[in-house]
Amino acid sequence: MNAEDDTVLFDTAGRTAVITLNRPKALNALTHPMVRAIAEALTAWEHDPAVTQVLIRGAGERGLCAGGDIRAIHDDAKAGTSASAGFWRDEYRLNARIARYPKPYVALMDGIVMGGGVGVSAHGSVRIVTERSRVAMPETGIGFVPDVGGTHLLARAPGRLGLHLALTGTAVGAADALLCGLADHFVPAARLPGLTAELAAAPVHEVLPRHAATPAPGELAGQREWIDHCYAADTVEGIVERLLAHGDPAAKETAETILAKSPTALKVTLAAVRRAGVLGSLERVLAQEFRVSCHALRTADLVEGIRAQVVDKDRRPRWSPAAAADVSDADVARFLAPLGGALELPFPEADATLG
């Protein structure tokens, strides 16, 4: 149960098995070997009577996990190869496994938790945020679409908060993560060492009440009126029009944020989140996300978005098309189209038929 170069560590403390994502210089970004190693460990612990609960955390002080290794995805997309599809296949199956894990799965969502970091934490049964938490699905900013079950989670947020987070990529703090259903409990960061130590000797449902607290107020509850109104529009263009017309300065700022994202990614994200709301199970949504991700791998916007944000860091992506009005319904439909046969992501243990 070891990934390459100890990029993920496994240990036991009493009856608690501990996963430590161990790439602090890369904000613990996930690689394919890390995903495979975590899946192998979960299988072993599931059948080990000495293990009664699992804890996942990130090494270093900056966060649990900033997502997948998007430089590797950039290189794969640029080269026209398909290693990323293999990574996503295993990663999404891991996300589903975490959601149905038969033992308590405790995620310490301290610091930065984005993209793939959400996938290995927010599907767990006990999700803990701190005052340092910044939780986000920021994919539209790199020409990609929320994945790792993110569209499933965001589709179930109150009102249209999930669409707001999906399109803008906004990072939320503890209170807003709780409001949106991305986390369950708030524990001040200073109490995490004590909580972790106590988990070695007692089940999480006994330990957690001694450390949980109430977070500082968030922002989204006070923004529900304009968010719910503006995101009720049928199209990305309509949403932006409503945001610009609304009197709240935050709505205008949100419009500007959206307009900086990939128009194609925005339209596909809107369709994917809305469809996730009716698909039902997480597995069905992950199967849809796999289709979307594989189609995105062949787009210019994914390469360009990662180049602008991560490789060259000029923060000036040149999207193609450059405007949402130039992205047709047929363009969006291609992202949701079946891959065909063995290329699909199957979940034999659950109904993943998309129709």
Tab-separated table of C-alpha atoms in Angstrom:
chain	number	residue	atom	x	y	z
A	1	MET	CA	0.000	0.000	0.000
A	2	ASN	CA	2.650	2.498	-1.066
A	3	ALA	CA	2.496	5.050	-3.839
A	4	GLU	CA	5.629	6.127	-5.659
A	5	ASP	CA	8.128	7.971	-3.447
A	6	ASP	CA	5.849	7.890	-0.399
A	7	THR	CA	3.512	10.487	-1.907
A	8	VAL	CA	0.758	8.994	0.235
A	9	LEU	CA	1.415	7.479	3.646
A	10	PHE	CA	-0.578	4.821	5.478
A	11	ASP	CA	-0.543	4.147	9.190
A	12	THR	CA	-2.747	2.966	12.013
A	13	ALA	CA	-3.313	4.639	15.360
A	14	GLY	CA	-5.204	2.286	17.604
A	15	ARG	CA	-8.241	1.194	15.620
A	16	THR	CA	-8.080	4.148	13.226
A	17	ALA	CA	-6.398	3.767	9.841
A	18	VAL	CA	-4.769	7.001	8.643
A	19	ILE	CA	-4.194	8.216	5.082
A	20	THR	CA	-1.802	11.153	4.745
A	21	LEU	CA	-1.512	12.807	1.339
A	22	ASN	CA	2.186	13.608	1.284
A	23	ARG	CA	3.055	16.052	-1.489
A	24	PRO	CA	3.037	19.293	0.530
A	25	LYS	CA	5.108	21.219	-2.027
A	26	ALA	CA	2.430	20.428	-4.624
A	27	LEU	CA	-0.422	21.086	-2.181
A	28	ASN	CA	-0.852	17.299	-1.981
A	29	ALA	CA	-2.141	17.105	-5.553
A	30	LEU	CA	-3.238	13.599	-6.490
A	31	THR	CA	-1.354	11.392	-8.926
A	32	HIS	CA	-2.512	8.117	-10.420
A	33	PRO	CA	-0.243	6.011	-8.155
A	34	MET	CA	-1.666	7.820	-5.123
A	35	VAL	CA	-5.230	7.026	-6.182
A	36	ARG	CA	-4.422	3.371	-6.751
A	37	ALA	CA	-2.646	3.116	-3.403
A	38	ILE	CA	-5.578	4.655	-1.505
A	39	ALA	CA	-8.014	2.263	-3.181
A	40	GLU	CA	-5.817	-0.702	-2.252
A	41	ALA	CA	-5.583	0.467	1.347
A	42	LEU	CA	-9.348	0.941	1.651
A	43	THR	CA	-9.887	-2.601	0.412
A	44	ALA	CA	-7.480	-4.017	2.983
A	45	TRP	CA	-8.970	-1.989	5.847
A	46	GLU	CA	-12.539	-2.844	4.897
A	47	HIS	CA	-11.819	-6.486	5.644
A	48	ASP	CA	-9.568	-5.868	8.668
A	49	PRO	CA	-11.538	-6.202	11.931
A	50	ALA	CA	-8.773	-4.308	13.758
A	51	VAL	CA	-9.687	-1.165	11.789
A	52	THR	CA	-12.977	0.478	12.739
A	53	GLN	CA	-12.626	3.890	11.039
A	54	VAL	CA	-10.485	5.703	8.468
A	55	LEU	CA	-9.025	9.218	8.629
A	56	ILE	CA	-7.685	11.191	5.652
A	57	ARG	CA	-5.540	14.313	6.044
A	58	GLY	CA	-2.945	16.333	4.160
A	59	ALA	CA	0.710	16.836	4.995
A	60	GLY	CA	1.949	20.375	5.600
A	61	GLU	CA	0.090	23.491	6.662
A	62	ARG	CA	-1.534	24.586	3.418
A	63	GLY	CA	-4.340	22.137	2.868
A	64	LEU	CA	-5.701	18.666	2.362
A	65	CYS	CA	-5.392	18.579	-1.440
A	66	ALA	CA	-5.472	21.120	-4.270
A	67	GLY	CA	-6.788	18.605	-6.811
A	68	GLY	CA	-5.336	16.342	-9.448
A	69	ASP	CA	-1.959	16.774	-11.106
A	70	ILE	CA	-3.141	19.180	-13.790
A	71	ARG	CA	0.326	19.629	-15.290
A	72	ALA	CA	0.221	15.952	-16.181
A	73	ILE	CA	-3.269	16.412	-17.647
A	74	HIS	CA	-2.010	19.403	-19.657
A	75	ASP	CA	0.868	17.391	-21.093
A	76	ASP	CA	-1.443	14.478	-21.892
A	77	ALA	CA	-3.993	16.693	-23.626
A	78	LYS	CA	-1.321	18.561	-25.551
A	79	ALA	CA	0.242	15.322	-26.749
A	80	GLY	CA	-3.100	13.820	-27.720
A	81	THR	CA	-2.550	10.784	-25.498
A	82	SER	CA	-5.003	9.230	-23.042
A	83	ALA	CA	-3.247	8.626	-19.716
A	84	SER	CA	-5.656	11.062	-18.039
A	85	ALA	CA	-8.634	8.870	-18.918
A	86	GLY	CA	-7.007	6.004	-17.020
A	87	PHE	CA	-6.389	8.282	-14.056
A	88	TRP	CA	-9.982	9.554	-14.035
A	89	ARG	CA	-11.350	6.023	-14.349
A	90	ASP	CA	-9.599	4.971	-11.151
A	91	GLU	CA	-10.148	8.300	-9.397
A	92	TYR	CA	-13.902	8.383	-9.983
A	93	ARG	CA	-14.265	4.780	-8.885
A	94	LEU	CA	-12.384	5.746	-5.719
A	95	ASN	CA	-14.805	8.636	-5.162
A	96	ALA	CA	-17.755	6.247	-5.376
A	97	ARG	CA	-15.975	3.788	-3.087
A	98	ILE	CA	-15.482	6.470	-0.443
A	99	ALA	CA	-19.164	7.419	-0.593
A	100	ARG	CA	-20.235	3.838	0.103
A	101	TYR	CA	-17.428	2.858	2.468
A	102	PRO	CA	-18.870	0.649	5.230
A	103	LYS	CA	-16.745	2.136	8.019
A	104	PRO	CA	-16.661	5.783	9.156
A	105	TYR	CA	-14.488	7.778	6.738
A	106	VAL	CA	-13.305	10.966	8.444
A	107	ALA	CA	-11.966	13.746	6.219
A	108	LEU	CA	-9.990	16.635	7.711
A	109	MET	CA	-10.795	19.346	5.149
A	110	ASP	CA	-8.371	21.850	6.626
A	111	GLY	CA	-6.879	24.530	4.367
A	112	ILE	CA	-7.186	24.227	0.583
A	113	VAL	CA	-9.570	21.517	-0.619
A	114	MET	CA	-10.174	21.779	-4.347
A	115	GLY	CA	-11.096	19.545	-7.276
A	116	GLY	CA	-9.769	16.072	-6.602
A	117	GLY	CA	-9.344	17.050	-2.962
A	118	VAL	CA	-13.107	17.429	-2.757
A	119	GLY	CA	-13.419	14.001	-4.347
A	120	VAL	CA	-11.442	12.228	-1.614
A	121	SER	CA	-13.119	14.125	1.223
A	122	ALA	CA	-16.623	15.455	0.543
A	123	HIS	CA	-18.024	12.002	-0.265
A	124	GLY	CA	-16.942	10.750	3.155
A	125	SER	CA	-19.307	10.064	6.028
A	126	VAL	CA	-17.674	12.561	8.448
A	127	ARG	CA	-16.428	15.773	6.805
A	128	ILE	CA	-14.687	18.321	9.005
A	129	VAL	CA	-13.809	21.901	8.034
A	130	THR	CA	-11.840	24.536	9.951
A	131	GLU	CA	-11.514	28.317	9.876
A	132	ARG	CA	-8.692	27.797	7.347
A	133	SER	CA	-10.781	25.747	4.915
A	134	ARG	CA	-11.159	26.946	1.343
A	135	VAL	CA	-13.328	24.485	-0.552
A	136	ALA	CA	-13.844	24.846	-4.296
A	137	MET	CA	-14.463	23.234	-7.653
A	138	PRO	CA	-12.532	25.752	-9.818
A	139	GLU	CA	-12.478	23.795	-13.085
A	140	THR	CA	-14.156	26.342	-15.379
A	141	GLY	CA	-11.102	28.573	-14.928
A	142	ILE	CA	-8.904	26.023	-16.704
A	143	GLY	CA	-11.346	25.104	-19.464
A	144	PHE	CA	-12.561	22.006	-17.626
A	145	VAL	CA	-15.808	20.941	-15.926
A	146	PRO	CA	-16.358	19.984	-12.254
A	147	ASP	CA	-15.746	16.266	-11.817
A	148	VAL	CA	-14.930	13.742	-9.010
A	149	GLY	CA	-18.638	13.751	-8.184
A	150	GLY	CA	-18.584	17.529	-7.781
A	151	THR	CA	-21.613	18.025	-10.011
A	152	HIS	CA	-23.495	15.516	-7.835
A	153	LEU	CA	-22.659	17.456	-4.673
A	154	LEU	CA	-23.314	20.899	-6.149
A	155	ALA	CA	-26.629	19.859	-7.691
A	156	ARG	CA	-27.836	19.106	-4.167
A	157	ALA	CA	-26.854	22.403	-2.578
A	158	PRO	CA	-29.733	24.638	-1.406
A	159	GLY	CA	-31.430	26.701	-4.075
A	160	ARG	CA	-28.987	27.543	-6.843
A	161	LEU	CA	-25.893	27.900	-4.684
A	162	GLY	CA	-24.356	24.864	-6.354
A	163	LEU	CA	-24.631	26.408	-9.810
A	164	HIS	CA	-23.051	29.580	-8.463
A	165	LEU	CA	-20.061	27.654	-7.104
A	166	ALA	CA	-19.778	25.486	-10.210
A	167	LEU	CA	-19.738	28.340	-12.723
A	168	THR	CA	-17.601	30.777	-10.749
A	169	GLY	CA	-15.236	28.314	-9.072
A	170	THR	CA	-15.591	30.357	-5.886
A	171	ALA	CA	-13.764	28.981	-2.843
A	172	VAL	CA	-15.934	28.916	0.273
A	173	GLY	CA	-15.080	28.886	3.942
A	174	ALA	CA	-16.361	26.680	6.718
A	175	ALA	CA	-19.862	28.096	7.196
A	176	ASP	CA	-20.614	28.156	3.493
A	177	ALA	CA	-19.230	24.643	2.999
A	178	LEU	CA	-21.624	23.469	5.700
A	179	LEU	CA	-24.521	25.378	4.132
A	180	CYS	CA	-23.859	23.856	0.709
A	181	GLY	CA	-23.601	20.305	2.021
A	182	LEU	CA	-19.897	19.951	1.268
A	183	ALA	CA	-19.035	19.358	4.937
A	184	ASP	CA	-20.740	18.286	8.166
A	185	HIS	CA	-18.813	19.697	11.125
A	186	PHE	CA	-16.634	22.648	12.088
A	187	VAL	CA	-13.602	22.098	14.309
A	188	PRO	CA	-11.106	24.913	14.994
A	189	ALA	CA	-7.738	24.051	13.460
A	190	ALA	CA	-6.020	24.212	16.846
A	191	ARG	CA	-8.208	21.317	18.018
A	192	LEU	CA	-7.346	18.953	15.155
A	193	PRO	CA	-4.280	17.403	16.839
A	194	GLY	CA	-6.341	16.585	19.931
A	195	LEU	CA	-9.188	15.188	17.865
A	196	THR	CA	-6.811	13.043	15.830
A	197	ALA	CA	-5.101	11.716	18.946
A	198	GLU	CA	-8.394	10.788	20.571
A	199	LEU	CA	-9.564	8.922	17.462
A	200	ALA	CA	-6.896	6.307	18.188
A	201	ALA	CA	-8.849	5.199	21.230
A	202	ALA	CA	-12.493	6.013	20.517
A	203	PRO	CA	-15.018	6.137	17.645
A	204	VAL	CA	-15.499	9.415	15.853
A	205	HIS	CA	-19.094	9.837	17.027
A	206	GLU	CA	-17.811	9.950	20.614
A	207	VAL	CA	-14.787	12.146	19.956
A	208	LEU	CA	-16.232	14.773	17.619
A	209	PRO	CA	-18.704	16.448	20.015
A	210	ARG	CA	-15.827	17.358	22.336
A	211	HIS	CA	-14.095	19.347	19.589
A	212	ALA	CA	-16.854	20.681	17.326
A	213	ALA	CA	-17.804	24.332	17.441
A	214	THR	CA	-19.778	26.949	15.507
A	215	PRO	CA	-17.980	28.670	12.613
A	216	ALA	CA	-17.978	32.376	11.906
A	217	PRO	CA	-20.847	33.427	9.620
A	218	GLY	CA	-20.387	32.847	5.920
A	219	GLU	CA	-21.391	34.940	2.923
A	220	LEU	CA	-23.734	32.808	0.844
A	221	ALA	CA	-26.749	32.826	3.163
A	222	GLY	CA	-27.015	36.596	2.747
A	223	GLN	CA	-26.629	36.320	-1.042
A	224	ARG	CA	-29.319	33.728	-1.647
A	225	GLU	CA	-31.855	36.239	-3.003
A	226	TRP	CA	-29.811	37.373	-5.991
A	227	ILE	CA	-28.100	34.024	-6.520
A	228	ASP	CA	-31.376	32.110	-6.700
A	229	HIS	CA	-32.925	34.716	-8.991
A	230	CYS	CA	-30.009	35.149	-11.386
A	231	TYR	CA	-29.081	31.481	-11.748
A	232	ALA	CA	-32.680	30.571	-12.566
A	233	ALA	CA	-32.050	31.810	-16.125
A	234	ASP	CA	-31.961	29.058	-18.735
A	235	THR	CA	-28.576	29.887	-20.267
A	236	VAL	CA	-25.154	31.163	-19.271
A	237	GLU	CA	-25.865	34.324	-21.227
A	238	GLY	CA	-29.130	34.773	-19.369
A	239	ILE	CA	-27.453	34.267	-16.013
A	240	VAL	CA	-24.831	36.898	-16.830
A	241	GLU	CA	-27.515	39.337	-18.020
A	242	ARG	CA	-29.434	38.949	-14.756
A	243	LEU	CA	-26.272	39.370	-12.696
A	244	LEU	CA	-25.333	42.561	-14.518
A	245	ALA	CA	-28.856	43.944	-14.173
A	246	HIS	CA	-29.121	43.203	-10.463
A	247	GLY	CA	-28.476	46.079	-8.095
A	248	ASP	CA	-26.192	44.183	-5.696
A	249	PRO	CA	-22.501	44.993	-6.392
A	250	ALA	CA	-21.618	41.372	-5.582
A	251	ALA	CA	-23.818	40.226	-8.468
A	252	LYS	CA	-21.953	42.456	-10.924
A	253	GLU	CA	-18.615	41.158	-9.623
A	254	THR	CA	-19.894	37.629	-10.098
A	255	ALA	CA	-20.799	38.368	-13.715
A	256	GLU	CA	-17.255	39.588	-14.321
A	257	THR	CA	-15.886	36.440	-12.710
A	258	ILE	CA	-17.999	34.218	-14.951
A	259	LEU	CA	-17.054	36.145	-18.081
A	260	ALA	CA	-13.387	35.352	-17.423
A	261	LYS	CA	-14.005	31.584	-17.549
A	262	SER	CA	-14.028	29.274	-20.565
A	263	PRO	CA	-17.351	29.829	-22.375
A	264	THR	CA	-17.453	26.199	-23.458
A	265	ALA	CA	-16.706	24.931	-19.961
A	266	LEU	CA	-19.400	27.217	-18.535
A	267	LYS	CA	-22.093	25.916	-20.863
A	268	VAL	CA	-21.144	22.289	-20.342
A	269	THR	CA	-20.987	22.824	-16.574
A	270	LEU	CA	-24.464	24.352	-16.534
A	271	ALA	CA	-25.853	21.361	-18.422
A	272	ALA	CA	-23.899	18.822	-16.346
A	273	VAL	CA	-24.993	20.194	-12.963
A	274	ARG	CA	-28.629	20.414	-14.008
A	275	ARG	CA	-28.535	16.880	-15.378
A	276	ALA	CA	-26.791	15.635	-12.235
A	277	GLY	CA	-29.775	16.831	-10.263
A	278	VAL	CA	-32.014	14.271	-11.953
A	279	LEU	CA	-29.598	11.393	-12.556
A	280	GLY	CA	-29.941	10.122	-8.997
A	281	SER	CA	-27.006	8.080	-7.745
A	282	LEU	CA	-23.437	9.300	-7.459
A	283	GLU	CA	-22.353	6.476	-9.767
A	284	ARG	CA	-24.630	7.667	-12.542
A	285	VAL	CA	-23.249	11.188	-12.197
A	286	LEU	CA	-19.644	9.961	-12.164
A	287	ALA	CA	-20.320	8.041	-15.366
A	288	GLN	CA	-21.581	11.289	-16.914
A	289	GLU	CA	-18.575	13.205	-15.600
A	290	PHE	CA	-16.236	10.627	-17.102
A	291	ARG	CA	-17.791	11.209	-20.508
A	292	VAL	CA	-17.438	14.964	-20.105
A	293	SER	CA	-13.841	14.760	-18.901
A	294	CYS	CA	-12.751	12.481	-21.740
A	295	HIS	CA	-14.325	14.788	-24.311
A	296	ALA	CA	-12.732	17.822	-22.612
A	297	LEU	CA	-9.319	16.176	-22.915
A	298	ARG	CA	-9.520	16.737	-26.651
A	299	THR	CA	-10.375	20.446	-26.480
A	300	ALA	CA	-8.118	23.423	-26.976
A	301	ASP	CA	-9.560	25.219	-23.939
A	302	LEU	CA	-8.238	22.638	-21.467
A	303	VAL	CA	-4.681	22.972	-22.747
A	304	GLU	CA	-4.966	26.751	-22.929
A	305	GLY	CA	-6.565	27.119	-19.512
A	306	ILE	CA	-3.892	25.103	-17.719
A	307	ARG	CA	-1.188	26.898	-19.693
A	308	ALA	CA	-2.474	30.293	-18.599
A	309	GLN	CA	-3.106	29.412	-14.951
A	310	VAL	CA	-0.372	26.911	-14.119
A	311	VAL	CA	2.316	26.604	-16.802
A	312	ASP	CA	3.010	30.144	-18.012
A	313	LYS	CA	0.933	31.773	-15.259
A	314	ASP	CA	0.097	34.814	-17.365
A	315	ARG	CA	-3.571	34.496	-16.279
A	316	ARG	CA	-4.631	35.504	-19.796
A	317	PRO	CA	-6.273	32.483	-21.409
A	318	ARG	CA	-7.430	32.807	-25.000
A	319	TRP	CA	-10.637	30.798	-25.085
A	320	SER	CA	-12.028	29.290	-28.282
A	321	PRO	CA	-14.805	30.192	-28.822
A	322	ALA	CA	-14.301	33.414	-26.896
A	323	ALA	CA	-17.990	34.070	-26.165
A	324	ALA	CA	-20.758	31.899	-24.736
A	325	ALA	CA	-23.083	32.899	-27.570
A	326	ASP	CA	-20.749	31.085	-29.964
A	327	VAL	CA	-21.024	27.772	-28.102
A	328	SER	CA	-23.974	25.880	-29.586
A	329	ASP	CA	-26.276	23.336	-28.006
A	330	ALA	CA	-24.696	20.755	-30.311
A	331	ASP	CA	-21.263	21.643	-28.929
A	332	VAL	CA	-22.514	21.010	-25.402
A	333	ALA	CA	-24.236	17.774	-26.393
A	334	ARG	CA	-20.968	16.364	-27.700
A	335	PHE	CA	-19.486	16.522	-24.191
A	336	LEU	CA	-22.372	14.490	-22.793
A	337	ALA	CA	-22.424	11.962	-25.611
A	338	PRO	CA	-21.638	8.288	-24.942
A	339	LEU	CA	-18.034	7.229	-25.400
A	340	GLY	CA	-19.110	3.797	-26.544
A	341	GLY	CA	-18.580	0.269	-25.271
A	342	ALA	CA	-15.476	-0.386	-23.213
A	343	LEU	CA	-14.616	3.321	-23.155
A	344	GLU	CA	-17.444	4.044	-20.698
A	345	LEU	CA	-16.979	4.072	-16.921
A	346	PRO	CA	-18.932	1.099	-15.564
A	347	PHE	CA	-20.115	0.554	-12.015
A	348	PRO	CA	-21.156	-3.107	-11.941
A	349	GLU	CA	-22.314	-2.718	-8.340
A	350	ALA	CA	-24.719	0.105	-9.208
A	351	ASP	CA	-26.936	1.198	-12.060
A	352	ALA	CA	-24.860	3.611	-14.144
A	353	THR	CA	-27.112	3.582	-17.197
A	354	LEU	CA	-27.411	7.115	-18.511
A	355	GLY	CA	-29.758	6.511	-21.406
